[in-house]
Amino acid sequence: MGILPIWLGGNSSQKDRYFTEIAEKNCLTAFTLTELEGGSDASSIKTTAKKQGKDYLLNGHKCFITNGSIARLYSVFAVTDPEGGEKGVSAFVVEDGTAGLRFSRKKEKIGMRAQ
Ligand SMILES: Cc1cc2nc3c(=O)[nH]c(=O)nc-3n(C[C@H](O)[C@H](O)[C@H](O)COP(=O)(O)OP(=O)(O)OC[C@H]3O[C@@H](n4cnc5c(N)ncnc54)[C@H](O)[C@@H]3O)c2cc1C
């Protein structure tokens, strides 16, 4: 699921680079959408991505992310156009070790512990 956004929307250089690494090194990935304010309603997420030169600066908090803190790649959903509703949300590939990427505690679950 973590690589699905790259599969669907990534360019060829992202696919070559990330799919090769994931396959060769058996890396974990994470689909990083849910926030305290938005789960089913994906367009209500509050994380923003603002263009800064050729990069984007992402700001926000996510929760319930499977493989959070142990993934190599995070497909992070963020608002790029606040007026755009569901069309104003974009996905970004965030690599582990990216400056500012921090993790809080691992949540306990009542089941699905292997996940
Ligand atoms: C073990 C586990 C692993 C997870 N892993 C991930 C992950 O890897 N990445 C990630 O992004 N998220 C993950 N999640 C989060 C999960 O996808 C969200 O919990 C889910 O999107 C629901 O969002 P929510 O909890 O905010 O509930 P809400 O969206 O608040 O929904 C609450 C209830 O209302 C119902 N509901 C919501 N909207 C409507 C509607 N329009 N019409 C009718 N009913 C509605 C829902 O069906 C649900 O029963 C994980 C959750 C769990 C428990």
JSON list of C-alpha atoms and ligand atoms in Angstrom, two decimals:
[
{"chain": "A", "resi": 1, "resn": "MET", "atom": "CA", "xyz": [0.00, 0.00, 0.00]},
{"chain": "A", "resi": 2, "resn": "GLY", "atom": "CA", "xyz": [2.89, 2.36, 0.71]},
{"chain": "A", "resi": 3, "resn": "ILE", "atom": "CA", "xyz": [4.10, 2.15, -2.88]},
{"chain": "A", "resi": 4, "resn": "LEU", "atom": "CA", "xyz": [0.66, 2.34, -4.49]},
{"chain": "A", "resi": 5, "resn": "PRO", "atom": "CA", "xyz": [0.78, 6.17, -4.78]},
{"chain": "A", "resi": 6, "resn": "ILE", "atom": "CA", "xyz": [4.16, 5.91, -6.55]},
{"chain": "A", "resi": 7, "resn": "TRP", "atom": "CA", "xyz": [2.80, 3.17, -8.80]},
{"chain": "A", "resi": 8, "resn": "LEU", "atom": "CA", "xyz": [-0.26, 5.25, -9.70]},
{"chain": "A", "resi": 9, "resn": "GLY", "atom": "CA", "xyz": [1.16, 8.78, -9.80]},
{"chain": "A", "resi": 10, "resn": "GLY", "atom": "CA", "xyz": [4.95, 8.65, -9.74]},
{"chain": "A", "resi": 11, "resn": "ASN", "atom": "CA", "xyz": [7.14, 9.52, -12.72]},
{"chain": "A", "resi": 12, "resn": "SER", "atom": "CA", "xyz": [9.43, 6.97, -14.37]},
{"chain": "A", "resi": 13, "resn": "SER", "atom": "CA", "xyz": [12.51, 8.11, -12.51]},
{"chain": "A", "resi": 14, "resn": "GLN", "atom": "CA", "xyz": [10.74, 7.74, -9.12]},
{"chain": "A", "resi": 15, "resn": "LYS", "atom": "CA", "xyz": [9.48, 4.27, -10.10]},
{"chain": "A", "resi": 16, "resn": "ASP", "atom": "CA", "xyz": [12.94, 3.13, -11.26]},
{"chain": "A", "resi": 17, "resn": "ARG", "atom": "CA", "xyz": [14.64, 4.46, -8.18]},
{"chain": "A", "resi": 18, "resn": "TYR", "atom": "CA", "xyz": [12.22, 3.39, -5.46]},
{"chain": "A", "resi": 19, "resn": "PHE", "atom": "CA", "xyz": [10.88, 0.11, -6.84]},
{"chain": "A", "resi": 20, "resn": "THR", "atom": "CA", "xyz": [14.42, -1.12, -7.45]},
{"chain": "A", "resi": 21, "resn": "GLU", "atom": "CA", "xyz": [15.53, -0.25, -3.93]},
{"chain": "A", "resi": 22, "resn": "ILE", "atom": "CA", "xyz": [12.40, -1.72, -2.33]},
{"chain": "A", "resi": 23, "resn": "ALA", "atom": "CA", "xyz": [12.73, -4.97, -4.28]},
{"chain": "A", "resi": 24, "resn": "GLU", "atom": "CA", "xyz": [16.48, -5.38, -3.81]},
{"chain": "A", "resi": 25, "resn": "LYS", "atom": "CA", "xyz": [16.66, -4.43, -0.15]},
{"chain": "A", "resi": 26, "resn": "ASN", "atom": "CA", "xyz": [13.25, -5.74, 0.96]},
{"chain": "A", "resi": 27, "resn": "CYS", "atom": "CA", "xyz": [12.35, -2.33, 2.38]},
{"chain": "A", "resi": 28, "resn": "LEU", "atom": "CA", "xyz": [9.15, -1.56, 4.25]},
{"chain": "A", "resi": 29, "resn": "THR", "atom": "CA", "xyz": [6.95, 1.30, 3.07]},
{"chain": "A", "resi": 30, "resn": "ALA", "atom": "CA", "xyz": [4.06, 3.19, 4.65]},
{"chain": "A", "resi": 31, "resn": "PHE", "atom": "CA", "xyz": [0.83, 4.68, 3.34]},
{"chain": "A", "resi": 32, "resn": "THR", "atom": "CA", "xyz": [0.65, 7.90, 5.34]},
{"chain": "A", "resi": 33, "resn": "LEU", "atom": "CA", "xyz": [-2.79, 9.46, 5.11]},
{"chain": "A", "resi": 34, "resn": "THR", "atom": "CA", "xyz": [-4.72, 9.32, 8.39]},
{"chain": "A", "resi": 35, "resn": "GLU", "atom": "CA", "xyz": [-4.70, 12.20, 10.88]},
{"chain": "A", "resi": 36, "resn": "LEU", "atom": "CA", "xyz": [-6.64, 12.87, 14.05]},
{"chain": "A", "resi": 37, "resn": "GLU", "atom": "CA", "xyz": [-8.93, 15.12, 12.01]},
{"chain": "A", "resi": 38, "resn": "GLY", "atom": "CA", "xyz": [-9.34, 12.91, 8.97]},
{"chain": "A", "resi": 39, "resn": "GLY", "atom": "CA", "xyz": [-9.46, 9.22, 8.09]},
{"chain": "A", "resi": 40, "resn": "SER", "atom": "CA", "xyz": [-12.37, 8.17, 5.90]},
{"chain": "A", "resi": 41, "resn": "ASP", "atom": "CA", "xyz": [-12.73, 11.75, 4.71]},
{"chain": "A", "resi": 42, "resn": "ALA", "atom": "CA", "xyz": [-9.28, 12.09, 3.15]},
{"chain": "A", "resi": 43, "resn": "SER", "atom": "CA", "xyz": [-9.94, 15.63, 1.92]},
{"chain": "A", "resi": 44, "resn": "SER", "atom": "CA", "xyz": [-10.20, 16.95, 5.50]},
{"chain": "A", "resi": 45, "resn": "ILE", "atom": "CA", "xyz": [-6.53, 16.33, 6.33]},
{"chain": "A", "resi": 46, "resn": "LYS", "atom": "CA", "xyz": [-4.63, 19.30, 7.76]},
{"chain": "A", "resi": 47, "resn": "THR", "atom": "CA", "xyz": [-1.04, 18.46, 6.73]},
{"chain": "A", "resi": 48, "resn": "THR", "atom": "CA", "xyz": [0.19, 21.05, 4.24]},
{"chain": "A", "resi": 49, "resn": "ALA", "atom": "CA", "xyz": [2.86, 21.03, 1.53]},
{"chain": "A", "resi": 50, "resn": "LYS", "atom": "CA", "xyz": [4.20, 24.41, 0.44]},
{"chain": "A", "resi": 51, "resn": "LYS", "atom": "CA", "xyz": [6.52, 24.87, -2.50]},
{"chain": "A", "resi": 52, "resn": "GLN", "atom": "CA", "xyz": [9.92, 26.26, -1.54]},
{"chain": "A", "resi": 53, "resn": "GLY", "atom": "CA", "xyz": [12.15, 26.60, -4.58]},
{"chain": "A", "resi": 54, "resn": "LYS", "atom": "CA", "xyz": [12.30, 23.18, -6.20]},
{"chain": "A", "resi": 55, "resn": "ASP", "atom": "CA", "xyz": [11.28, 21.39, -3.00]},
{"chain": "A", "resi": 56, "resn": "TYR", "atom": "CA", "xyz": [8.15, 21.18, -0.85]},
{"chain": "A", "resi": 57, "resn": "LEU", "atom": "CA", "xyz": [8.02, 21.84, 2.88]},
{"chain": "A", "resi": 58, "resn": "LEU", "atom": "CA", "xyz": [5.58, 19.47, 4.62]},
{"chain": "A", "resi": 59, "resn": "ASN", "atom": "CA", "xyz": [4.00, 20.33, 7.97]},
{"chain": "A", "resi": 60, "resn": "GLY", "atom": "CA", "xyz": [1.59, 18.17, 9.95]},
{"chain": "A", "resi": 61, "resn": "HIS", "atom": "CA", "xyz": [0.92, 15.13, 12.12]},
{"chain": "A", "resi": 62, "resn": "LYS", "atom": "CA", "xyz": [-0.23, 11.65, 11.10]},
{"chain": "A", "resi": 63, "resn": "CYS", "atom": "CA", "xyz": [-1.58, 8.76, 13.18]},
{"chain": "A", "resi": 64, "resn": "PHE", "atom": "CA", "xyz": [-2.31, 5.01, 12.92]},
{"chain": "A", "resi": 65, "resn": "ILE", "atom": "CA", "xyz": [0.40, 4.58, 10.26]},
{"chain": "A", "resi": 66, "resn": "THR", "atom": "CA", "xyz": [1.32, 0.94, 9.74]},
{"chain": "A", "resi": 67, "resn": "ASN", "atom": "CA", "xyz": [5.13, 0.57, 9.58]},
{"chain": "A", "resi": 68, "resn": "GLY", "atom": "CA", "xyz": [5.49, 4.10, 10.97]},
{"chain": "A", "resi": 69, "resn": "SER", "atom": "CA", "xyz": [9.06, 4.64, 12.27]},
{"chain": "A", "resi": 70, "resn": "ILE", "atom": "CA", "xyz": [10.41, 1.46, 10.60]},
{"chain": "A", "resi": 71, "resn": "ALA", "atom": "CA", "xyz": [9.67, 2.20, 6.94]},
{"chain": "A", "resi": 72, "resn": "ARG", "atom": "CA", "xyz": [12.24, 3.25, 4.37]},
{"chain": "A", "resi": 73, "resn": "LEU", "atom": "CA", "xyz": [9.66, 5.29, 2.40]},
{"chain": "A", "resi": 74, "resn": "TYR", "atom": "CA", "xyz": [6.52, 7.13, 3.43]},
{"chain": "A", "resi": 75, "resn": "SER", "atom": "CA", "xyz": [3.84, 8.10, 0.88]},
{"chain": "A", "resi": 76, "resn": "VAL", "atom": "CA", "xyz": [2.62, 11.21, 2.69]},
{"chain": "A", "resi": 77, "resn": "PHE", "atom": "CA", "xyz": [-0.63, 12.91, 1.72]},
{"chain": "A", "resi": 78, "resn": "ALA", "atom": "CA", "xyz": [-0.75, 16.68, 2.16]},
{"chain": "A", "resi": 79, "resn": "VAL", "atom": "CA", "xyz": [-2.84, 19.64, 1.05]},
{"chain": "A", "resi": 80, "resn": "THR", "atom": "CA", "xyz": [-1.27, 21.59, -1.81]},
{"chain": "A", "resi": 81, "resn": "ASP", "atom": "CA", "xyz": [-4.39, 23.58, -2.76]},
{"chain": "A", "resi": 82, "resn": "PRO", "atom": "CA", "xyz": [-6.62, 24.48, 0.22]},
{"chain": "A", "resi": 83, "resn": "GLU", "atom": "CA", "xyz": [-9.46, 25.52, -2.11]},
{"chain": "A", "resi": 84, "resn": "GLY", "atom": "CA", "xyz": [-9.27, 22.33, -4.16]},
{"chain": "A", "resi": 85, "resn": "GLY", "atom": "CA", "xyz": [-11.12, 19.85, -1.89]},
{"chain": "A", "resi": 86, "resn": "GLU", "atom": "CA", "xyz": [-10.13, 16.27, -2.67]},
{"chain": "A", "resi": 87, "resn": "LYS", "atom": "CA", "xyz": [-8.32, 17.47, -5.82]},
{"chain": "A", "resi": 88, "resn": "GLY", "atom": "CA", "xyz": [-6.17, 19.71, -3.63]},
{"chain": "A", "resi": 89, "resn": "VAL", "atom": "CA", "xyz": [-4.46, 16.77, -1.91]},
{"chain": "A", "resi": 90, "resn": "SER", "atom": "CA", "xyz": [-1.14, 15.46, -3.27]},
{"chain": "A", "resi": 91, "resn": "ALA", "atom": "CA", "xyz": [1.12, 12.56, -2.32]},
{"chain": "A", "resi": 92, "resn": "PHE", "atom": "CA", "xyz": [4.82, 12.97, -1.55]},
{"chain": "A", "resi": 93, "resn": "VAL", "atom": "CA", "xyz": [7.58, 10.42, -1.13]},
{"chain": "A", "resi": 94, "resn": "VAL", "atom": "CA", "xyz": [9.36, 11.08, 2.15]},
{"chain": "A", "resi": 95, "resn": "GLU", "atom": "CA", "xyz": [12.48, 8.99, 2.80]},
{"chain": "A", "resi": 96, "resn": "ASP", "atom": "CA", "xyz": [13.48, 7.90, 6.29]},
{"chain": "A", "resi": 97, "resn": "GLY", "atom": "CA", "xyz": [16.08, 10.23, 7.75]},
{"chain": "A", "resi": 98, "resn": "THR", "atom": "CA", "xyz": [14.46, 13.30, 6.17]},
{"chain": "A", "resi": 99, "resn": "ALA", "atom": "CA", "xyz": [15.10, 16.34, 8.37]},
{"chain": "A", "resi": 100, "resn": "GLY", "atom": "CA", "xyz": [12.08, 17.03, 10.62]},
{"chain": "A", "resi": 101, "resn": "LEU", "atom": "CA", "xyz": [10.54, 13.54, 10.27]},
{"chain": "A", "resi": 102, "resn": "ARG", "atom": "CA", "xyz": [9.79, 12.47, 13.84]},
{"chain": "A", "resi": 103, "resn": "PHE", "atom": "CA", "xyz": [7.84, 9.63, 15.45]},
{"chain": "A", "resi": 104, "resn": "SER", "atom": "CA", "xyz": [5.88, 9.40, 18.68]},
{"chain": "A", "resi": 105, "resn": "ARG", "atom": "CA", "xyz": [4.95, 6.28, 20.63]},
{"chain": "A", "resi": 106, "resn": "LYS", "atom": "CA", "xyz": [3.90, 2.97, 19.13]},
{"chain": "A", "resi": 107, "resn": "LYS", "atom": "CA", "xyz": [0.18, 2.54, 19.78]},
{"chain": "A", "resi": 108, "resn": "GLU", "atom": "CA", "xyz": [-1.16, -0.55, 21.52]},
{"chain": "A", "resi": 109, "resn": "LYS", "atom": "CA", "xyz": [-3.86, -2.47, 19.67]},
{"chain": "A", "resi": 110, "resn": "ILE", "atom": "CA", "xyz": [-6.53, -4.94, 20.76]},
{"chain": "A", "resi": 111, "resn": "GLY", "atom": "CA", "xyz": [-5.78, -7.17, 17.77]},
{"chain": "A", "resi": 112, "resn": "MET", "atom": "CA", "xyz": [-3.88, -7.34, 14.46]},
{"chain": "A", "resi": 113, "resn": "ARG", "atom": "CA", "xyz": [-0.68, -7.19, 16.50]},
{"chain": "A", "resi": 114, "resn": "ALA", "atom": "CA", "xyz": [1.48, -8.52, 13.69]},
{"chain": "A", "resi": 115, "resn": "GLN", "atom": "CA", "xyz": [0.41, -5.54, 11.62]},
{"chain": "B", "resi": 1, "resn": "LIG", "atom": "C1", "xyz": [-4.49, -1.25, 12.80]},
{"chain": "B", "resi": 1, "resn": "LIG", "atom": "C2", "xyz": [-4.68, 0.00, 11.97]},
{"chain": "B", "resi": 1, "resn": "LIG", "atom": "C3", "xyz": [-3.73, 0.29, 10.98]},
{"chain": "B", "resi": 1, "resn": "LIG", "atom": "C4", "xyz": [-3.87, 1.45, 10.19]},
{"chain": "B", "resi": 1, "resn": "LIG", "atom": "N1", "xyz": [-2.93, 1.73, 9.24]},
{"chain": "B", "resi": 1, "resn": "LIG", "atom": "C5", "xyz": [-3.03, 2.87, 8.54]},
{"chain": "B", "resi": 1, "resn": "LIG", "atom": "C6", "xyz": [-2.02, 3.22, 7.58]},
{"chain": "B", "resi": 1, "resn": "LIG", "atom": "O1", "xyz": [-1.06, 2.50, 7.35]},
{"chain": "B", "resi": 1, "resn": "LIG", "atom": "N2", "xyz": [-2.13, 4.42, 6.94]},
{"chain": "B", "resi": 1, "resn": "LIG", "atom": "C7", "xyz": [-3.17, 5.27, 7.16]},
{"chain": "B", "resi": 1, "resn": "LIG", "atom": "O2", "xyz": [-3.20, 6.33, 6.53]},
{"chain": "B", "resi": 1, "resn": "LIG", "atom": "N3", "xyz": [-4.15, 4.96, 8.06]},
{"chain": "B", "resi": 1, "resn": "LIG", "atom": "C8", "xyz": [-4.10, 3.80, 8.74]},
{"chain": "B", "resi": 1, "resn": "LIG", "atom": "N4", "xyz": [-5.07, 3.48, 9.65]},
{"chain": "B", "resi": 1, "resn": "LIG", "atom": "C9", "xyz": [-6.15, 4.41, 9.86]},
{"chain": "B", "resi": 1, "resn": "LIG", "atom": "C10", "xyz": [-7.46, 3.94, 9.21]},
{"chain": "B", "resi": 1, "resn": "LIG", "atom": "O3", "xyz": [-7.34, 3.82, 7.83]},
{"chain": "B", "resi": 1, "resn": "LIG", "atom": "C11", "xyz": [-8.50, 4.97, 9.64]},
{"chain": "B", "resi": 1, "resn": "LIG", "atom": "O4", "xyz": [-8.81, 4.61, 10.94]},
{"chain": "B", "resi": 1, "resn": "LIG", "atom": "C12", "xyz": [-9.69, 4.98, 8.72]},
{"chain": "B", "resi": 1, "resn": "LIG", "atom": "O5", "xyz": [-9.35, 5.72, 7.56]},
{"chain": "B", "resi": 1, "resn": "LIG", "atom": "C13", "xyz": [-10.92, 5.59, 9.40]},
{"chain": "B", "resi": 1, "resn": "LIG", "atom": "O6", "xyz": [-10.65, 6.87, 9.79]},
{"chain": "B", "resi": 1, "resn": "LIG", "atom": "P1", "xyz": [-11.07, 7.35, 11.27]},
{"chain": "B", "resi": 1, "resn": "LIG", "atom": "O7", "xyz": [-10.47, 6.42, 12.28]},
{"chain": "B", "resi": 1, "resn": "LIG", "atom": "O8", "xyz": [-10.75, 8.81, 11.38]},
{"chain": "B", "resi": 1, "resn": "LIG", "atom": "O9", "xyz": [-12.62, 7.12, 11.38]},
{"chain": "B", "resi": 1, "resn": "LIG", "atom": "P2", "xyz": [-13.74, 8.08, 10.81]},
{"chain": "B", "resi": 1, "resn": "LIG", "atom": "O10", "xyz": [-13.40, 8.52, 9.44]},
{"chain": "B", "resi": 1, "resn": "LIG", "atom": "O11", "xyz": [-14.03, 9.11, 11.86]},
{"chain": "B", "resi": 1, "resn": "LIG", "atom": "O12", "xyz": [-14.96, 7.08, 10.74]},
{"chain": "B", "resi": 1, "resn": "LIG", "atom": "C14", "xyz": [-15.65, 6.67, 11.92]},
{"chain": "B", "resi": 1, "resn": "LIG", "atom": "C15", "xyz": [-16.81, 5.82, 11.51]},
{"chain": "B", "resi": 1, "resn": "LIG", "atom": "O13", "xyz": [-17.71, 6.58, 10.66]},
{"chain": "B", "resi": 1, "resn": "LIG", "atom": "C16", "xyz": [-17.90, 5.90, 9.42]},
{"chain": "B", "resi": 1, "resn": "LIG", "atom": "N5", "xyz": [-17.97, 6.90, 8.36]},
{"chain": "B", "resi": 1, "resn": "LIG", "atom": "C17", "xyz": [-17.02, 7.82, 8.06]},
{"chain": "B", "resi": 1, "resn": "LIG", "atom": "N6", "xyz": [-17.43, 8.60, 7.03]},
{"chain": "B", "resi": 1, "resn": "LIG", "atom": "C18", "xyz": [-18.63, 8.12, 6.64]},
{"chain": "B", "resi": 1, "resn": "LIG", "atom": "C19", "xyz": [-19.55, 8.50, 5.61]},
{"chain": "B", "resi": 1, "resn": "LIG", "atom": "N7", "xyz": [-19.30, 9.51, 4.76]},
{"chain": "B", "resi": 1, "resn": "LIG", "atom": "N8", "xyz": [-20.69, 7.79, 5.51]},
{"chain": "B", "resi": 1, "resn": "LIG", "atom": "C20", "xyz": [-20.97, 6.76, 6.35]},
{"chain": "B", "resi": 1, "resn": "LIG", "atom": "N9", "xyz": [-20.12, 6.37, 7.35]},
{"chain": "B", "resi": 1, "resn": "LIG", "atom": "C21", "xyz": [-18.99, 7.03, 7.48]},
{"chain": "B", "resi": 1, "resn": "LIG", "atom": "C22", "xyz": [-16.71, 4.97, 9.25]},
{"chain": "B", "resi": 1, "resn": "LIG", "atom": "O14", "xyz": [-17.05, 3.84, 8.46]},
{"chain": "B", "resi": 1, "resn": "LIG", "atom": "C23", "xyz": [-16.44, 4.57, 10.70]},
{"chain": "B", "resi": 1, "resn": "LIG", "atom": "O15", "xyz": [-17.26, 3.49, 11.10]},
{"chain": "B", "resi": 1, "resn": "LIG", "atom": "C24", "xyz": [-4.96, 2.32, 10.42]},
{"chain": "B", "resi": 1, "resn": "LIG", "atom": "C25", "xyz": [-5.91, 2.03, 11.41]},
{"chain": "B", "resi": 1, "resn": "LIG", "atom": "C26", "xyz": [-5.77, 0.89, 12.17]},
{"chain": "B", "resi": 1, "resn": "LIG", "atom": "C27", "xyz": [-6.81, 0.61, 13.23]}
]
